[in-house]
Amino acid sequence: VALAGATVTELVGDRADDWDLAGELPRDVLRKLAEAGLLAAQIPARYGGPGWNSTDSGEFTAEVGSLCGSLRSVMTAQGMAAWTIERLGDPAQATRLLPRLVSGDTAAVAFSEEQAGSDLSAMTTSVTVDGSALTLTGRKTWVTAACYADFLLVVARMGAEGAVVVVPRTAPGVQVHRIGDPLGCRAAGHAHVWLDEVRLPLDHLLGGGRQPLPLLVTTALAYGRMSVAWGCVGMLRACLAAAVEHAGSRRQFGRPLGDHQLVARHVADLWAGEQIATRACEHASRCWDADADDLGAAVVLAKYVSAQHAAAGAAAAVQVLASAGTRDGHVVARAYRDAKLMEIIEGSSEMCQLMLAGHALSRR
Ligand code: FAD
């Protein structure tokens, strides 16, 4: 993990802000990381992956998250795709697709639609089967990493149930339209994906399809939540480091900023946020590796707590740096924009609260 951290630190260097401003990650960086299996490091060794456990993968995700939220977002998409294939694909599909995700190819996962955001049961994208082919039609939105993806996993209705369809980016009928002006994670390749009567062989249905829609969504989102949560830990670490450095070196009223108690409070809150988020993620990763009974609640808790603290912590860091941190090109300004999105994706904070309340009430 340390070696992988050094590799990604070297690959990113001091370029994350340039990528953010340009709205694009360099393809060679993505390819190198994908070839090394580092965009989805939990893919098991039997498929050619690094086979890391959730804790090691999480610490690495935090490292990437501290450097570049857009790159971490692409990692989240790749890991979510890999986990969905591993859990829902049949052995032939896993053997065909997973090695591609550790040898250079990238993937994205598409659930959301214009009228189906938090409420994914409202999705209308549908797949029908006719003889030896399937036909997929619908419009997905806000698909992270779609601009870079070699293939997409598209969640769709299949009669009264659901299915995940493996869609090559270049298949006839697929259009990927970049979202040019996201608030944050600007280089993560977010896109609208239009699917107009996309015809594919039946073996592009993961596990044959006809699975319950909630199962499909929950499977992919579980990995996504873990990855986002650890990414938020990384953002908190980057913000804490910047705030500590600035509060220790900048002087106002004849002493370092950190000696003023109201500034020290921001630093204390940032440190506490980083510690709380780390502990919640470590617990969730231990539950993930042990396949514990309360895994679902632990994952939602980690995502909820980490996203809340990342958004609050990034705001506190900007406050400590003040004018020094309020320009594009500064790590805390980027984190401020990126962190807000973490409260929206992979189940918004409100949806997490509802799930956590449901968990607590079910124990009555
Ligand atoms: P809405 O569902 O319209 O919600 C609006 C607000 O109302 C939110 O605050 C929400 O929490 C609240 N709300 C809604 N329902 C309730 C309720 N019952 N109780 C209380 N509050 C409620 N989608 C993909 O499929 N793949 C991706 O890779 C992907 N990446 C994304 C990356 C980014 C940067 C963003 C912004 C979005 C991404 N999405 C992706 C879409 C994302 O999953 C949705 O934006 C998210 O589910 C929220 O849906 P919505 O934006 O339509 O908000």
XYZ file of C-alpha atoms and ligand atoms in Angstrom:
417
model
C 0.000 0.000 0.000
C 2.866 2.368 0.856
C 4.465 1.663 -2.532
C 1.157 2.309 -4.306
C 0.805 5.545 -2.332
C 4.259 6.643 -3.468
C 3.393 5.742 -7.075
C 0.228 7.801 -7.096
C 1.900 10.702 -5.262
C 4.540 10.786 -7.972
C 1.991 10.461 -10.805
C -0.176 13.286 -9.469
C 2.688 15.493 -8.300
C 1.472 19.070 -7.989
C -0.830 18.801 -11.012
C -4.251 18.206 -9.355
C -5.225 21.883 -9.506
C -4.278 22.115 -13.184
C -6.412 19.048 -13.918
C -9.272 20.577 -11.936
C -9.063 23.819 -13.907
C -8.782 21.994 -17.234
C -11.668 19.674 -16.287
C -9.735 16.635 -17.468
C -7.441 13.937 -16.083
C -4.523 12.878 -18.303
C -5.350 9.569 -20.008
C -1.829 8.248 -19.437
C -2.183 8.667 -15.669
C -5.496 6.797 -15.683
C -4.068 4.075 -17.890
C -0.977 3.586 -15.711
C -3.068 3.286 -12.565
C -5.586 0.989 -14.274
C -2.796 -1.244 -15.614
C -1.327 -1.518 -12.125
C -4.755 -2.547 -10.794
C -4.780 0.515 -8.538
C -8.110 1.924 -9.705
C -9.850 -1.140 -8.237
C -7.385 -2.680 -5.815
C -9.900 -5.025 -4.176
C -10.237 -7.126 -7.350
C -9.114 -10.598 -6.218
C -5.807 -12.091 -7.332
C -7.628 -14.866 -9.247
C -8.729 -12.176 -11.708
C -5.294 -10.565 -11.818
C -6.081 -7.876 -9.232
C -4.104 -6.769 -6.176
C -6.702 -8.440 -3.900
C -6.378 -5.893 -1.108
C -8.689 -5.965 1.861
C -11.058 -3.072 2.485
C -8.841 -1.390 5.104
C -5.758 -1.287 2.862
C -7.838 -0.240 -0.108
C -9.448 2.448 2.075
C -6.145 3.892 3.270
C -4.991 4.043 -0.352
C -8.267 5.707 -1.369
C -7.698 8.299 1.376
C -4.217 8.941 0.016
C -5.613 9.520 -3.479
C -8.464 11.584 -2.012
C -5.985 13.863 -0.259
C -4.242 14.502 -3.597
C -7.047 14.743 -6.139
C -10.810 14.352 -5.615
C -11.403 13.823 -9.343
C -8.971 10.929 -9.561
C -10.492 9.425 -6.418
C -13.941 9.746 -8.035
C -12.758 7.762 -11.062
C -11.352 5.138 -8.666
C -14.713 4.958 -6.917
C -16.475 4.358 -10.247
C -13.983 1.679 -11.273
C -14.183 -0.089 -7.895
C -17.984 0.073 -7.936
C -18.038 -1.468 -11.405
C -15.633 -4.229 -10.349
C -17.589 -5.034 -7.196
C -20.879 -5.146 -9.135
C -19.384 -7.563 -11.672
C -17.877 -9.723 -8.910
C -21.162 -9.896 -6.991
C -23.716 -10.057 -9.786
C -21.893 -11.465 -12.800
C -21.697 -15.168 -13.584
C -18.246 -16.831 -13.484
C -17.715 -16.404 -17.251
C -18.531 -12.681 -17.058
C -16.248 -12.179 -14.045
C -13.435 -13.984 -15.853
C -13.971 -11.916 -18.993
C -14.490 -8.472 -17.457
C -12.524 -8.200 -14.201
C -9.068 -8.745 -15.758
C -9.844 -5.836 -18.115
C -10.209 -3.536 -15.105
C -6.688 -4.330 -13.918
C -5.033 -4.133 -17.308
C -5.842 -0.646 -18.520
C -9.579 -0.416 -19.198
C -11.882 1.804 -17.160
C -15.587 1.557 -16.346
C -18.437 3.625 -14.901
C -21.777 2.811 -13.275
C -25.026 4.490 -14.360
C -28.152 4.507 -12.166
C -29.368 8.084 -11.952
C -31.858 9.661 -14.357
C -33.368 13.124 -14.607
C -36.468 12.016 -12.658
C -34.799 9.248 -10.623
C -32.180 10.643 -8.227
C -32.667 9.674 -4.589
C -35.671 7.603 -5.663
C -34.110 5.091 -8.021
C -37.335 3.086 -8.135
C -38.530 5.805 -10.546
C -35.976 4.888 -13.232
C -37.419 4.295 -16.697
C -34.397 2.998 -18.642
C -35.442 -0.451 -19.789
C -33.995 -3.579 -21.291
C -35.965 -6.048 -23.350
C -34.904 -9.417 -24.732
C -35.699 -10.604 -28.215
C -34.174 -13.922 -29.311
C -30.438 -13.851 -28.734
C -30.141 -10.070 -28.271
C -31.119 -7.433 -25.762
C -32.215 -3.876 -26.474
C -31.491 -1.076 -23.995
C -33.136 2.350 -24.120
C -33.026 5.274 -21.697
C -31.161 8.357 -20.499
C -28.784 8.362 -17.553
C -27.329 11.424 -15.936
C -24.354 12.484 -13.804
C -22.393 9.313 -14.539
C -18.953 9.775 -12.969
C -16.041 8.731 -15.194
C -18.309 8.100 -18.195
C -16.063 10.334 -20.337
C -13.102 8.005 -19.717
C -14.947 4.666 -19.580
C -14.326 1.815 -22.004
C -17.574 0.280 -20.816
C -20.538 1.261 -18.671
C -22.625 -0.774 -16.277
C -26.159 0.477 -16.825
C -28.877 -0.335 -14.299
C -32.241 -0.791 -16.013
C -35.742 -2.145 -15.610
C -36.320 -5.631 -16.993
C -40.053 -6.289 -16.854
C -41.100 -6.095 -13.200
C -37.490 -6.532 -12.049
C -34.091 -5.107 -12.847
C -30.840 -5.842 -14.654
C -27.323 -4.517 -15.020
C -26.202 -4.309 -18.651
C -22.544 -4.162 -19.705
C -22.450 -1.508 -22.431
C -19.323 -0.843 -24.502
C -18.790 2.909 -24.784
C -18.548 2.570 -28.574
C -21.679 0.453 -29.098
C -24.080 1.909 -31.718
C -26.773 3.987 -29.998
C -24.569 5.125 -27.071
C -23.880 8.846 -26.691
C -21.824 10.318 -23.844
C -22.306 14.067 -23.248
C -19.820 15.656 -20.865
C -21.236 17.805 -18.041
C -18.984 20.796 -18.506
C -19.512 22.821 -15.371
C -19.659 20.699 -12.216
C -19.264 22.476 -8.861
C -16.439 20.167 -7.853
C -14.448 17.073 -8.832
C -14.323 18.925 -12.139
C -11.989 16.459 -13.855
C -13.962 13.330 -12.914
C -15.516 12.966 -16.374
C -19.187 13.313 -15.337
C -21.574 12.834 -18.249
C -25.125 12.300 -19.382
C -25.382 8.945 -21.155
C -28.023 8.429 -23.826
C -28.926 4.908 -24.854
C -31.031 4.697 -28.002
C -32.065 1.133 -28.816
C -28.618 -0.228 -27.999
C -28.564 -3.855 -29.188
C -26.135 -6.254 -27.519
C -25.707 -10.030 -27.129
C -27.493 -11.568 -24.155
C -24.271 -12.284 -22.305
C -24.057 -8.535 -21.633
C -26.727 -8.994 -18.947
C -24.866 -9.455 -15.651
C -25.947 -12.757 -14.112
C -28.698 -13.088 -16.728
C -30.662 -10.108 -15.352
C -34.141 -10.298 -13.786
C -32.842 -9.469 -10.319
C -34.626 -7.220 -7.794
C -33.827 -3.568 -8.613
C -33.084 -2.657 -4.945
C -30.520 -5.496 -4.764
C -28.685 -4.187 -7.844
C -28.583 -0.654 -6.560
C -27.557 -1.586 -3.012
C -24.746 -3.838 -4.214
C -23.029 -1.160 -6.269
C -23.722 1.637 -3.803
C -22.208 -0.268 -0.869
C -18.783 -0.188 -2.520
C -19.291 3.392 -3.671
C -20.116 4.526 -0.144
C -16.985 2.931 1.309
C -14.841 4.532 -1.343
C -16.387 7.992 -0.970
C -16.093 7.761 2.834
C -12.367 6.989 2.681
C -11.908 9.673 0.017
C -13.443 12.172 2.467
C -10.885 11.104 5.080
C -8.199 12.054 2.571
C -9.779 15.450 1.932
C -9.920 16.063 5.681
C -6.241 15.173 6.004
C -5.271 17.574 3.213
C -7.357 20.373 4.750
C -5.993 19.725 8.234
C -2.400 19.847 6.972
C -3.010 23.127 5.125
C -4.818 24.700 8.095
C -2.118 23.640 10.586
C 0.653 24.949 8.352
C -1.072 28.281 7.834
C -2.182 28.727 11.462
C 1.391 28.044 12.569
C 3.163 30.323 10.117
C 0.897 33.311 9.427
C 0.987 36.011 12.108
C -1.700 38.584 12.867
C -1.914 40.864 15.922
C 1.696 39.964 16.735
C 1.295 36.200 17.077
C 0.596 33.084 15.001
C -3.037 32.662 13.943
C -3.179 29.390 15.872
C -2.614 31.279 19.125
C -5.939 33.045 18.659
C -8.486 30.803 20.331
C -11.198 31.206 17.700
C -8.758 30.036 15.008
C -7.527 27.205 17.254
C -11.140 26.035 17.519
C -11.306 25.565 13.738
C -8.116 23.494 13.872
C -9.510 21.419 16.755
C -12.760 20.760 14.878
C -10.840 19.760 11.754
C -8.638 17.370 13.688
C -11.654 15.877 15.492
C -13.468 15.490 12.152
C -10.516 13.674 10.600
C -10.264 11.333 13.603
C -14.010 10.595 13.728
C -14.201 9.945 9.982
C -11.121 7.704 10.087
C -12.512 5.620 12.976
C -15.914 5.258 11.241
C -14.189 4.127 8.026
C -11.869 1.711 9.833
C -14.872 0.146 11.560
C -16.813 -0.149 8.294
C -13.803 -1.714 6.552
C -13.399 -4.267 9.340
C -17.115 -5.111 8.964
C -16.645 -5.341 5.159
C -13.729 -7.757 5.453
C -15.575 -9.890 8.042
C -18.872 -9.679 6.080
C -20.418 -8.680 9.411
C -24.173 -8.708 10.047
C -24.405 -4.939 10.516
C -22.175 -4.172 7.510
C -24.882 -2.127 5.750
C -25.346 0.247 8.692
C -21.581 0.549 9.268
C -21.040 1.539 5.622
C -23.842 4.123 5.617
C -22.559 5.521 8.934
C -19.021 5.858 7.554
C -20.245 7.616 4.420
C -22.598 9.938 6.315
C -20.092 10.923 9.014
C -17.145 11.321 6.628
C -19.059 13.412 4.099
C -20.472 15.701 6.800
C -17.051 16.221 8.371
C -15.343 16.694 5.001
C -17.797 19.453 4.026
C -17.541 21.157 7.438
C -13.763 20.607 7.627
C -13.093 22.033 4.168
C -15.175 25.106 5.064
C -13.184 25.494 8.311
C -9.888 25.203 6.423
C -10.930 27.941 3.987
C -11.863 30.090 7.000
C -8.425 29.600 8.589
C -6.576 30.405 5.359
C -8.989 33.202 4.458
C -7.762 35.094 1.374
C -4.813 32.705 0.970
C -7.240 29.784 0.355
C -9.979 31.425 -1.631
C -8.664 31.016 -5.146
C -8.809 28.248 -7.700
C -5.518 26.445 -7.492
C -5.450 26.096 -3.715
C -6.028 22.693 -2.164
C -8.579 23.974 0.385
C -10.591 25.837 -2.260
C -10.739 22.652 -4.331
C -11.656 20.566 -1.269
C -14.401 23.063 -0.377
C -16.067 22.484 -3.752
C -15.348 18.755 -3.924
C -16.471 17.992 -0.358
C -19.933 19.482 -0.824
C -20.617 16.922 -3.552
C -19.828 14.112 -1.136
C -22.979 15.018 0.822
C -25.027 14.435 -2.330
C -23.625 11.329 -4.016
C -23.927 7.610 -3.199
C -27.017 8.396 -1.087
C -27.355 12.004 0.065
C -26.904 12.880 3.734
C -30.697 12.927 4.103
C -31.048 9.440 2.589
C -28.263 8.224 4.905
C -30.101 9.728 7.885
C -33.273 7.894 6.876
C -31.353 4.609 6.554
C -29.604 5.100 9.909
C -32.895 5.968 11.598
C -34.446 2.843 10.073
C -31.549 0.786 11.418
C -31.865 2.265 14.905
C -35.655 1.879 14.986
C -35.458 -1.744 13.800
C -33.513 -2.611 16.955
C -36.370 -1.606 19.223
P -32.998 14.630 -5.464
O -33.256 13.180 -5.306
O -33.933 15.432 -6.294
O -32.941 15.269 -3.992
C -32.900 16.686 -3.771
C -32.761 16.895 -2.266
O -33.907 16.352 -1.595
C -31.545 16.220 -1.665
O -31.029 17.001 -0.619
C -32.112 14.932 -1.096
O -31.318 14.437 -0.020
C -33.480 15.389 -0.646
N -34.446 14.283 -0.615
C -34.908 13.549 -1.650
N -35.770 12.618 -1.225
C -35.849 12.755 0.126
C -36.557 12.080 1.164
N -37.370 11.042 0.918
N -36.381 12.498 2.431
C -35.548 13.516 2.708
N -34.844 14.194 1.795
C -34.990 13.818 0.506
N -25.328 8.812 -10.467
C -24.970 7.650 -11.066
O -25.829 6.857 -11.442
N -23.656 7.318 -11.255
C -22.641 8.141 -10.862
O -21.457 7.795 -11.046
C -22.983 9.399 -10.248
N -22.010 10.284 -9.906
C -22.379 11.533 -9.443
C -21.398 12.494 -9.203
C -21.758 13.765 -8.805
C -20.702 14.813 -8.617
C -23.140 14.107 -8.603
C -23.567 15.479 -8.173
C -24.100 13.151 -8.797
C -23.743 11.857 -9.223
N -24.719 10.903 -9.489
C -24.378 9.697 -10.057
C -26.114 11.208 -9.220
C -26.409 11.146 -7.710
O -26.472 9.808 -7.310
C -27.701 11.933 -7.428
O -27.428 13.297 -7.650
C -28.200 11.717 -6.011
O -28.720 10.421 -5.850
C -29.278 12.718 -5.612
O -30.275 12.769 -6.598
P -30.755 14.185 -7.169
O -29.558 14.984 -7.456
O -31.712 13.922 -8.253
O -31.494 14.882 -5.940
